[in-house]
Amino acid sequence: MVKFSKELEAQLIPEWKDAFVNYWQLKKHVKKIKISRKPKHVQDGNSALDFGRSIFDSIRSFTINFHKAADKPEVSQVKGIIKEGEDGSEQEEQEEMYETENELAQLFSEEDGVRIFFEMLDEELKKVNDFYKTKESEFLERGDILNKQLQILLDLKQVLSDRRRKIHGSRSGSGFFSRTNSLSGRNSDFSETASEYCDSPTGTETSQTEEVIAALEKNGINFVNSASTRAKTKKGKPKMAMRIDIPATTPTRTIAAVTSMLWEDLVNNPKKDGPREYINKKKIQCAEKMIRSAFVELYRGLGLLKTYSSLNMVAFVKILKKFDKVAKQQASANYLKQVKRSHFISSDKVVRLMDEVESLFTQHFANSDRKKAMKFLRPQQNKESHMVTFFVGLFTGCFVTLFSVYAILAHLSGMFSPRTEAGYVETVYPIFSMFALLSLHLFMYGCNLFLWKSTRINYNFIFEFQPRTALKYRDAFLIGTCLMTAVVGALVIHLILLSSGFSPSQVDAIPGILLLIFLALLICPLNIFYRPTRFYFLKVIRNIVCSPFYKVLMVDFFMADQLTSQIPLMRHLESSACYFLAGSLTNHGLPTCKSGRMYRELAYVISFAPYYWRAMQCARRWFDESDINHLANLGKYVSAMVAAGARLTYARQPDSQLWLAIVLVTSAIATVYQLYWDFVKDWGFFNLKSKNPLLRDELILKNKSIYYVSIALNLVLRVVWVETVMHFNVGLFESRLLDFSLASLEVIRRGHWNFYRLENEHLNNVGKFRAVKAVPLPFRETDSDC
């Protein structure tokens, strides 16, 4: 049977952990009471009998007399201050006092431990009630705002629908808009791929928009843009203004937003009314999707609050039962009654709001199909299959066996001898080392997922992953082991065919075939081999490459940081493309391929690209959030870009003392910059006022020495670039093996960095009790200049 303390720790909301009942501290105090009640010396039978009577009999007699007295207060009572409202009705004040009555203190006057225990219960009850009231009022307010947003959307769609019927006549029942106020039907699944999304209006559409706005203004709603001045009523008072705010999350919307901002600043006259905001079908679709997402997040937050209430109630019941077991009486029954009458248990506002959200969502976003609505509101997580664990073990065993076979065959065939070393290494090394680095990164990511899950770090919420399709750590291990088994298997086949006398021009096509199979599987549209994860990965890569035109999310800059550690992989991909696209692999013209000017210049582009993308993301975040820290972070990636270019140039001019000095200076500056940002900004360490020396106040891992070891390890792995200025006299194979080892160390450092980066992000969410995503809403009200 699982202990409740472990069950509570497994089920509580990580971001609200500090707001839960401190069950563990109360449990420790109950144990102290139990220890204090054990007699230290038993002289005879009479003394033992007197001990039993001295405590429990007095409790029993007092409890019996207490229940007989009707005019006396309860043994344990939670008092609430009641005040009279303006309308004469009694209202409960927001601030409540929770304290144990004097009778309870007198009952246990001989034992301070019991009195302190109930005082701790009072404090925990007050904490739970206060937090519940705060969150309840927050969600209720959010629900009211969403109802207004939905009503505005319904009114807007109804006016547009009426206008559409007026123009098209017989076509009024077809198309995007329906006759009713419902948002259901074919438009419940929204598409963001239309090229005309928020495009400029045509003359006819502009006329329609003006009439729509005029109709809405009759209801007191005035749609304006940021250049419009305040609209006034006939009495001269400000009229409510309303605008549609669509987040600039795509390149089209970003360019439109920047163009609009420049137009307003440079062209429009602020003393005159600016142009009205254009309302079209795609803006309505986007607004509808935003409101739908907000309803989903509201429902999720209400579910978390309901779980919070039930878990705390069970915690109070469990700890009071433990106390009764120690006291061997039912002295806490009355306290439990008061707990059940507390606000976080007695209030039904959350349940009623959940029912209302279900009803509205089913009606307007699921075509009155409750089963479809529940797929959005209550997504079910896929059950973990033991088959995944089985295949992880199977592929791991296959990988170890095939790698051993490859090592033996390579040694027997003399593939790494000076006679055949150059051709074989330069042909096979780029592609197979690329897959090896990718598999290692997947393995490190699987370790990250396992550690995040073990330490209760809510990575799905931080990355905004869908729980139903999010990759589990077993899945990451399965992909990595499967990939490495295929790679080593191809190595063995390539070596066997090459040793059997087959033409190198035929055998050397095996690495290229493996690469093509991998790329085809990555973009395969069939629902096989983790299609949601593959497509989401491609989407994130698109967002990174197109920076700064896409809005930067946590997963975007996290993945961009991973790419900065995979520059060797991208260089290997460049070599592979050179072989296959230029036909160099067939003719073994490797020197010709690598000596080309375009190849050398492309090496600079590839070395700069990840840092450039990350710098552009910092610039976009500064533009969106106006936080100067993002500009400082941009400087870090610019310094890394300069250092990477200097090292690449020095590698081609190893005898130049000038470039050696430039490499040392630029790399030292970039390393110090990166170490500062790693430790202080990303990990939150080196807080001089922290109770944990050189760390932060809140730590997830109990063993502090792990953090100090991690600091030292990150410091060592950050300075591996020193190898680039040291010329070791080694052969070609040893040189490639050394490069691969250094690239692997950087991947390991990145996986090590990932854990502490997300730990710090998680603790920031915990400190702000942030467990639900804030979704921007499309309609914004203003009562002044917009």
Short mmCIF file of N, CA and C in Angstrom, two decimals, residues 42-178:
data_model
loop_
_atom_site.label_atom_id
_atom_site.label_comp_id
_atom_site.label_asym_id
_atom_site.label_seq_id
_atom_site.Cartn_x
_atom_site.Cartn_y
_atom_site.Cartn_z
N VAL A 42 9.18 3.15 33.68
CA VAL A 42 7.99 2.54 34.26
C VAL A 42 8.42 1.86 35.55
N GLN A 43 8.11 2.51 36.70
CA GLN A 43 8.55 1.97 37.98
C GLN A 43 7.71 0.78 38.41
N ASP A 44 6.43 0.86 38.29
CA ASP A 44 5.56 -0.25 38.64
C ASP A 44 4.27 -0.14 37.87
N GLY A 45 3.36 -1.08 38.16
CA GLY A 45 2.10 -1.08 37.41
C GLY A 45 1.25 0.13 37.71
N ASN A 46 1.30 0.62 38.97
CA ASN A 46 0.47 1.76 39.33
C ASN A 46 0.90 3.03 38.59
N SER A 47 2.25 3.18 38.43
CA SER A 47 2.72 4.38 37.74
C SER A 47 2.30 4.37 36.27
N ALA A 48 2.32 3.20 35.67
CA ALA A 48 1.87 3.10 34.27
C ALA A 48 0.39 3.40 34.17
N LEU A 49 -0.39 2.93 35.16
CA LEU A 49 -1.82 3.21 35.14
C LEU A 49 -2.11 4.69 35.33
N ASP A 50 -1.29 5.31 36.24
CA ASP A 50 -1.49 6.75 36.45
C ASP A 50 -1.18 7.55 35.19
N PHE A 51 -0.18 7.07 34.39
CA PHE A 51 0.16 7.78 33.15
C PHE A 51 -1.01 7.76 32.17
N GLY A 52 -1.62 6.57 32.06
CA GLY A 52 -2.75 6.47 31.14
C GLY A 52 -3.91 7.34 31.58
N ARG A 53 -4.15 7.40 32.88
CA ARG A 53 -5.27 8.21 33.36
C ARG A 53 -4.97 9.71 33.27
N SER A 54 -3.68 10.04 33.41
CA SER A 54 -3.34 11.46 33.48
C SER A 54 -3.65 12.20 32.18
N ILE A 55 -3.71 11.51 31.08
CA ILE A 55 -3.93 12.19 29.80
C ILE A 55 -5.25 11.77 29.16
N PHE A 56 -5.35 10.47 28.89
CA PHE A 56 -6.48 10.03 28.05
C PHE A 56 -7.82 10.07 28.79
N ASP A 57 -7.81 9.77 30.10
CA ASP A 57 -9.08 9.82 30.82
C ASP A 57 -9.60 11.26 30.90
N SER A 58 -8.67 12.20 31.06
CA SER A 58 -9.11 13.58 31.12
C SER A 58 -9.68 14.03 29.78
N ILE A 59 -9.07 13.55 28.71
CA ILE A 59 -9.60 13.88 27.37
C ILE A 59 -10.99 13.28 27.18
N ARG A 60 -11.13 12.01 27.62
CA ARG A 60 -12.40 11.33 27.45
C ARG A 60 -13.50 12.03 28.24
N SER A 61 -13.23 12.36 29.48
CA SER A 61 -14.26 12.99 30.31
C SER A 61 -14.62 14.37 29.80
N PHE A 62 -13.59 15.12 29.34
CA PHE A 62 -13.88 16.45 28.83
C PHE A 62 -14.71 16.38 27.55
N THR A 63 -14.39 15.41 26.67
CA THR A 63 -15.13 15.28 25.40
C THR A 63 -16.58 14.91 25.65
N ILE A 64 -16.84 14.01 26.64
CA ILE A 64 -18.22 13.62 26.94
C ILE A 64 -18.99 14.81 27.49
N ASN A 65 -18.41 15.54 28.41
CA ASN A 65 -19.08 16.71 28.98
C ASN A 65 -19.29 17.79 27.94
N PHE A 66 -18.34 17.89 27.02
CA PHE A 66 -18.45 18.92 25.99
C PHE A 66 -19.67 18.69 25.10
N HIS A 67 -19.90 17.47 24.70
CA HIS A 67 -21.04 17.18 23.81
C HIS A 67 -22.36 17.34 24.54
N LYS A 68 -22.35 17.26 25.89
CA LYS A 68 -23.59 17.41 26.62
C LYS A 68 -23.96 18.88 26.78
N ALA A 69 -22.97 19.74 26.77
CA ALA A 69 -23.24 21.16 26.98
C ALA A 69 -23.59 21.82 25.67
N ALA A 70 -24.80 22.34 25.57
CA ALA A 70 -25.25 22.92 24.30
C ALA A 70 -24.82 24.37 24.15
N ASP A 71 -24.59 25.04 25.26
CA ASP A 71 -24.27 26.44 25.20
C ASP A 71 -22.77 26.70 25.14
N LYS A 72 -21.94 25.65 25.10
CA LYS A 72 -20.50 25.84 25.07
C LYS A 72 -20.02 25.72 23.64
N PRO A 73 -18.95 26.43 23.28
CA PRO A 73 -18.42 26.31 21.93
C PRO A 73 -17.78 24.97 21.70
N GLU A 74 -17.49 24.69 20.43
CA GLU A 74 -16.91 23.41 20.07
C GLU A 74 -15.47 23.34 20.53
N VAL A 75 -14.95 22.09 20.59
CA VAL A 75 -13.58 21.89 21.04
C VAL A 75 -12.61 22.60 20.10
N SER A 76 -12.78 22.40 18.83
CA SER A 76 -11.93 23.05 17.84
C SER A 76 -12.81 23.78 16.86
N GLN A 77 -12.65 25.08 16.77
CA GLN A 77 -13.55 25.87 15.96
C GLN A 77 -12.78 26.89 15.15
N VAL A 78 -13.14 27.00 13.89
CA VAL A 78 -12.54 27.99 13.02
C VAL A 78 -13.49 29.17 12.94
N LYS A 79 -13.05 30.32 13.40
CA LYS A 79 -13.92 31.46 13.50
C LYS A 79 -13.85 32.30 12.23
N GLY A 80 -15.02 32.78 11.79
CA GLY A 80 -15.08 33.69 10.67
C GLY A 80 -15.73 34.98 11.09
N ILE A 81 -15.19 36.10 10.68
CA ILE A 81 -15.72 37.40 11.04
C ILE A 81 -16.87 37.72 10.10
N ILE A 82 -18.01 37.98 10.64
CA ILE A 82 -19.21 38.26 9.87
C ILE A 82 -19.56 39.72 10.02
N LYS A 83 -19.82 40.35 8.92
CA LYS A 83 -20.23 41.75 8.98
C LYS A 83 -21.49 41.94 8.15
N GLU A 84 -22.20 42.97 8.44
CA GLU A 84 -23.47 43.23 7.78
C GLU A 84 -23.23 44.08 6.55
N GLY A 85 -23.82 43.65 5.44
CA GLY A 85 -23.67 44.38 4.20
C GLY A 85 -24.56 45.59 4.15
N GLU A 86 -24.41 46.35 3.08
CA GLU A 86 -25.20 47.57 2.93
C GLU A 86 -26.68 47.27 2.76
N ASP A 87 -26.99 46.12 2.19
CA ASP A 87 -28.38 45.77 1.97
C ASP A 87 -28.99 45.06 3.17
N GLY A 88 -28.29 45.02 4.26
CA GLY A 88 -28.83 44.39 5.45
C GLY A 88 -28.52 42.94 5.57
N SER A 89 -27.98 42.32 4.52
CA SER A 89 -27.65 40.90 4.58
C SER A 89 -26.28 40.72 5.19
N GLU A 90 -26.09 39.56 5.78
CA GLU A 90 -24.81 39.26 6.38
C GLU A 90 -23.86 38.73 5.32
N GLN A 91 -22.66 39.28 5.29
CA GLN A 91 -21.66 38.86 4.33
C GLN A 91 -20.42 38.49 5.09
N GLU A 92 -19.74 37.47 4.58
CA GLU A 92 -18.51 37.03 5.22
C GLU A 92 -17.36 37.89 4.71
N GLU A 93 -16.59 38.40 5.62
CA GLU A 93 -15.46 39.25 5.27
C GLU A 93 -14.40 38.45 4.54
N GLN A 94 -13.64 39.12 3.65
CA GLN A 94 -12.62 38.43 2.89
C GLN A 94 -11.53 37.87 3.79
N GLU A 95 -11.13 38.65 4.78
CA GLU A 95 -10.10 38.17 5.69
C GLU A 95 -10.74 37.41 6.83
N GLU A 96 -10.31 36.19 7.05
CA GLU A 96 -10.84 35.34 8.09
C GLU A 96 -9.75 34.98 9.06
N MET A 97 -10.15 34.81 10.31
CA MET A 97 -9.20 34.40 11.34
C MET A 97 -9.43 32.93 11.64
N TYR A 98 -8.36 32.19 11.68
CA TYR A 98 -8.41 30.77 11.96
C TYR A 98 -7.60 30.52 13.22
N GLU A 99 -8.30 30.16 14.28
CA GLU A 99 -7.60 29.90 15.52
C GLU A 99 -8.36 28.86 16.33
N THR A 100 -7.66 28.16 17.17
CA THR A 100 -8.24 27.14 18.02
C THR A 100 -8.84 27.81 19.25
N GLU A 101 -10.04 27.36 19.66
CA GLU A 101 -10.71 27.95 20.82
C GLU A 101 -9.95 27.65 22.11
N ASN A 102 -10.27 28.46 23.11
CA ASN A 102 -9.57 28.33 24.39
C ASN A 102 -9.79 26.98 25.03
N GLU A 103 -10.97 26.38 24.76
CA GLU A 103 -11.24 25.08 25.37
C GLU A 103 -10.23 24.03 24.90
N LEU A 104 -9.83 24.10 23.61
CA LEU A 104 -8.87 23.14 23.11
C LEU A 104 -7.51 23.33 23.78
N ALA A 105 -7.14 24.61 23.96
CA ALA A 105 -5.86 24.87 24.63
C ALA A 105 -5.89 24.39 26.08
N GLN A 106 -7.06 24.59 26.75
CA GLN A 106 -7.16 24.12 28.12
C GLN A 106 -7.18 22.60 28.18
N LEU A 107 -7.79 22.00 27.17
CA LEU A 107 -7.87 20.55 27.15
C LEU A 107 -6.48 19.92 27.12
N PHE A 108 -5.60 20.54 26.32
CA PHE A 108 -4.25 20.00 26.20
C PHE A 108 -3.23 20.94 26.82
N SER A 109 -3.60 21.57 27.90
CA SER A 109 -2.70 22.53 28.52
C SER A 109 -1.43 21.87 29.01
N GLU A 110 -1.52 20.58 29.37
CA GLU A 110 -0.33 19.92 29.87
C GLU A 110 0.61 19.50 28.76
N GLU A 111 0.20 19.63 27.52
CA GLU A 111 1.05 19.23 26.42
C GLU A 111 1.13 20.36 25.40
N ASP A 112 2.27 21.04 25.35
CA ASP A 112 2.45 22.13 24.40
C ASP A 112 2.51 21.62 22.97
N GLY A 113 2.98 20.38 22.78
CA GLY A 113 3.08 19.83 21.44
C GLY A 113 1.75 19.75 20.74
N VAL A 114 0.70 19.37 21.47
CA VAL A 114 -0.64 19.28 20.88
C VAL A 114 -1.15 20.67 20.53
N ARG A 115 -0.91 21.61 21.42
CA ARG A 115 -1.36 22.98 21.15
C ARG A 115 -0.66 23.53 19.91
N ILE A 116 0.64 23.30 19.80
CA ILE A 116 1.39 23.77 18.64
C ILE A 116 0.89 23.09 17.37
N PHE A 117 0.52 21.81 17.49
CA PHE A 117 0.02 21.08 16.32
C PHE A 117 -1.25 21.72 15.77
N PHE A 118 -2.18 22.07 16.65
CA PHE A 118 -3.42 22.68 16.18
C PHE A 118 -3.19 24.12 15.71
N GLU A 119 -2.22 24.80 16.28
CA GLU A 119 -1.88 26.12 15.75
C GLU A 119 -1.32 26.00 14.33
N MET A 120 -0.52 24.97 14.10
CA MET A 120 -0.01 24.74 12.75
C MET A 120 -1.14 24.40 11.79
N LEU A 121 -2.12 23.62 12.28
CA LEU A 121 -3.29 23.32 11.44
C LEU A 121 -4.05 24.59 11.09
N ASP A 122 -4.19 25.48 12.05
CA ASP A 122 -4.86 26.75 11.78
C ASP A 122 -4.16 27.54 10.68
N GLU A 123 -2.84 27.60 10.78
CA GLU A 123 -2.07 28.34 9.78
C GLU A 123 -2.19 27.69 8.40
N GLU A 124 -2.14 26.36 8.35
CA GLU A 124 -2.26 25.66 7.06
C GLU A 124 -3.65 25.85 6.46
N LEU A 125 -4.67 25.82 7.32
CA LEU A 125 -6.04 26.01 6.83
C LEU A 125 -6.22 27.42 6.28
N LYS A 126 -5.66 28.40 6.97
CA LYS A 126 -5.75 29.78 6.47
C LYS A 126 -5.01 29.93 5.15
N LYS A 127 -3.84 29.31 5.04
CA LYS A 127 -3.07 29.39 3.80
C LYS A 127 -3.84 28.78 2.63
N VAL A 128 -4.42 27.61 2.85
CA VAL A 128 -5.17 26.94 1.78
C VAL A 128 -6.38 27.76 1.38
N ASN A 129 -7.12 28.28 2.35
CA ASN A 129 -8.30 29.07 2.04
C ASN A 129 -7.96 30.35 1.29
N ASP A 130 -6.92 31.03 1.73
CA ASP A 130 -6.53 32.28 1.07
C ASP A 130 -6.11 32.03 -0.37
N PHE A 131 -5.31 30.99 -0.58
CA PHE A 131 -4.87 30.69 -1.94
C PHE A 131 -6.05 30.29 -2.81
N TYR A 132 -6.95 29.48 -2.27
CA TYR A 132 -8.10 29.04 -3.05
C TYR A 132 -8.98 30.23 -3.44
N LYS A 133 -9.20 31.15 -2.49
CA LYS A 133 -10.02 32.32 -2.79
C LYS A 133 -9.37 33.18 -3.87
N THR A 134 -8.05 33.33 -3.78
CA THR A 134 -7.35 34.14 -4.78
C THR A 134 -7.49 33.54 -6.17
N LYS A 135 -7.23 32.26 -6.27
CA LYS A 135 -7.32 31.60 -7.58
C LYS A 135 -8.76 31.53 -8.07
N GLU A 136 -9.68 31.31 -7.16
CA GLU A 136 -11.10 31.24 -7.55
C GLU A 136 -11.56 32.57 -8.13
N SER A 137 -11.23 33.67 -7.46
CA SER A 137 -11.62 34.99 -7.98
C SER A 137 -10.93 35.28 -9.31
N GLU A 138 -9.67 34.82 -9.45
CA GLU A 138 -8.94 35.03 -10.70
C GLU A 138 -9.61 34.29 -11.85
N PHE A 139 -9.99 33.04 -11.63
CA PHE A 139 -10.63 32.26 -12.69
C PHE A 139 -12.05 32.76 -12.98
N LEU A 140 -12.75 33.20 -11.95
CA LEU A 140 -14.09 33.75 -12.18
C LEU A 140 -14.02 35.02 -13.02
N GLU A 141 -13.04 35.85 -12.71
CA GLU A 141 -12.86 37.08 -13.50
C GLU A 141 -12.49 36.74 -14.94
N ARG A 142 -11.63 35.75 -15.10
CA ARG A 142 -11.25 35.33 -16.45
C ARG A 142 -12.46 34.76 -17.19
N GLY A 143 -13.31 34.05 -16.47
CA GLY A 143 -14.52 33.51 -17.10
C GLY A 143 -15.46 34.61 -17.57
N ASP A 144 -15.61 35.67 -16.77
CA ASP A 144 -16.46 36.79 -17.18
C ASP A 144 -15.90 37.47 -18.43
N ILE A 145 -14.58 37.65 -18.45
CA ILE A 145 -13.96 38.29 -19.61
C ILE A 145 -14.15 37.43 -20.86
N LEU A 146 -14.01 36.13 -20.72
CA LEU A 146 -14.19 35.24 -21.87
C LEU A 146 -15.63 35.25 -22.37
N ASN A 147 -16.58 35.33 -21.45
CA ASN A 147 -17.98 35.42 -21.87
C ASN A 147 -18.22 36.68 -22.69
N LYS A 148 -17.62 37.79 -22.29
CA LYS A 148 -17.76 39.04 -23.05
C LYS A 148 -17.10 38.91 -24.41
N GLN A 149 -15.91 38.29 -24.42
CA GLN A 149 -15.21 38.11 -25.70
C GLN A 149 -16.03 37.24 -26.64
N LEU A 150 -16.60 36.17 -26.11
CA LEU A 150 -17.40 35.28 -26.94
C LEU A 150 -18.64 35.99 -27.47
N GLN A 151 -19.27 36.82 -26.63
CA GLN A 151 -20.47 37.52 -27.06
C GLN A 151 -20.15 38.53 -28.16
N ILE A 152 -18.99 39.21 -28.03
CA ILE A 152 -18.59 40.14 -29.08
C ILE A 152 -18.35 39.40 -30.39
N LEU A 153 -17.70 38.26 -30.29
CA LEU A 153 -17.44 37.46 -31.49
C LEU A 153 -18.74 36.99 -32.13
N LEU A 154 -19.70 36.54 -31.30
CA LEU A 154 -20.99 36.10 -31.83
C LEU A 154 -21.73 37.25 -32.51
N ASP A 155 -21.72 38.42 -31.87
CA ASP A 155 -22.40 39.58 -32.47
C ASP A 155 -21.73 39.97 -33.78
N LEU A 156 -20.42 39.96 -33.80
CA LEU A 156 -19.69 40.33 -35.00
C LEU A 156 -19.97 39.36 -36.14
N LYS A 157 -19.98 38.08 -35.84
CA LYS A 157 -20.25 37.08 -36.87
C LYS A 157 -21.70 37.16 -37.35
N GLN A 158 -22.59 37.49 -36.43
CA GLN A 158 -23.99 37.60 -36.84
C GLN A 158 -24.21 38.78 -37.78
N VAL A 159 -23.57 39.91 -37.48
CA VAL A 159 -23.70 41.08 -38.35
C VAL A 159 -23.10 40.81 -39.72
N LEU A 160 -21.91 40.18 -39.71
CA LEU A 160 -21.29 39.83 -40.99
C LEU A 160 -22.11 38.82 -41.77
N SER A 161 -22.73 37.89 -41.05
CA SER A 161 -23.57 36.89 -41.71
C SER A 161 -24.80 37.55 -42.34
N ASP A 162 -25.39 38.48 -41.60
CA ASP A 162 -26.55 39.20 -42.17
C ASP A 162 -26.16 39.99 -43.40
N ARG A 163 -24.99 40.62 -43.32
CA ARG A 163 -24.53 41.39 -44.48
C ARG A 163 -24.26 40.47 -45.66
N ARG A 164 -23.73 39.28 -45.37
CA ARG A 164 -23.43 38.31 -46.44
C ARG A 164 -24.72 37.83 -47.10
N ARG A 165 -25.74 37.57 -46.30
CA ARG A 165 -27.02 37.13 -46.87
C ARG A 165 -27.66 38.24 -47.71
N LYS A 166 -27.45 39.47 -47.25
CA LYS A 166 -28.05 40.59 -47.99
C LYS A 166 -27.42 40.74 -49.36
N ILE A 167 -26.10 40.46 -49.44
CA ILE A 167 -25.39 40.63 -50.71
C ILE A 167 -25.60 39.45 -51.64
N HIS A 168 -25.47 38.23 -51.06
CA HIS A 168 -25.46 37.03 -51.90
C HIS A 168 -26.83 36.39 -52.03
N GLY A 169 -27.79 36.84 -51.29
CA GLY A 169 -29.15 36.36 -51.47
C GLY A 169 -29.29 34.89 -51.19
N SER A 170 -29.43 34.13 -52.26
CA SER A 170 -29.68 32.70 -52.11
C SER A 170 -28.52 31.95 -51.50
N ARG A 171 -27.33 32.56 -51.50
CA ARG A 171 -26.16 31.87 -50.95
C ARG A 171 -25.99 32.14 -49.46
N SER A 172 -27.00 32.69 -48.83
CA SER A 172 -26.88 33.07 -47.42
C SER A 172 -26.71 31.88 -46.51
N GLY A 173 -27.22 30.73 -46.90
CA GLY A 173 -27.10 29.56 -46.02
C GLY A 173 -25.81 28.81 -46.17
N SER A 174 -24.98 29.20 -47.15
CA SER A 174 -23.73 28.47 -47.37
C SER A 174 -22.55 29.34 -46.98
N GLY A 175 -21.37 28.79 -47.14
CA GLY A 175 -20.15 29.54 -46.87
C GLY A 175 -19.71 29.43 -45.44
N PHE A 176 -18.91 30.40 -45.05
CA PHE A 176 -18.25 30.34 -43.75
C PHE A 176 -19.19 30.68 -42.61
N PHE A 177 -20.05 31.67 -42.81
CA PHE A 177 -20.91 32.12 -41.74
C PHE A 177 -22.25 31.40 -41.78
N SER A 178 -22.75 31.06 -40.61
CA SER A 178 -24.04 30.38 -40.50
C SER A 178 -25.11 31.38 -40.10
#
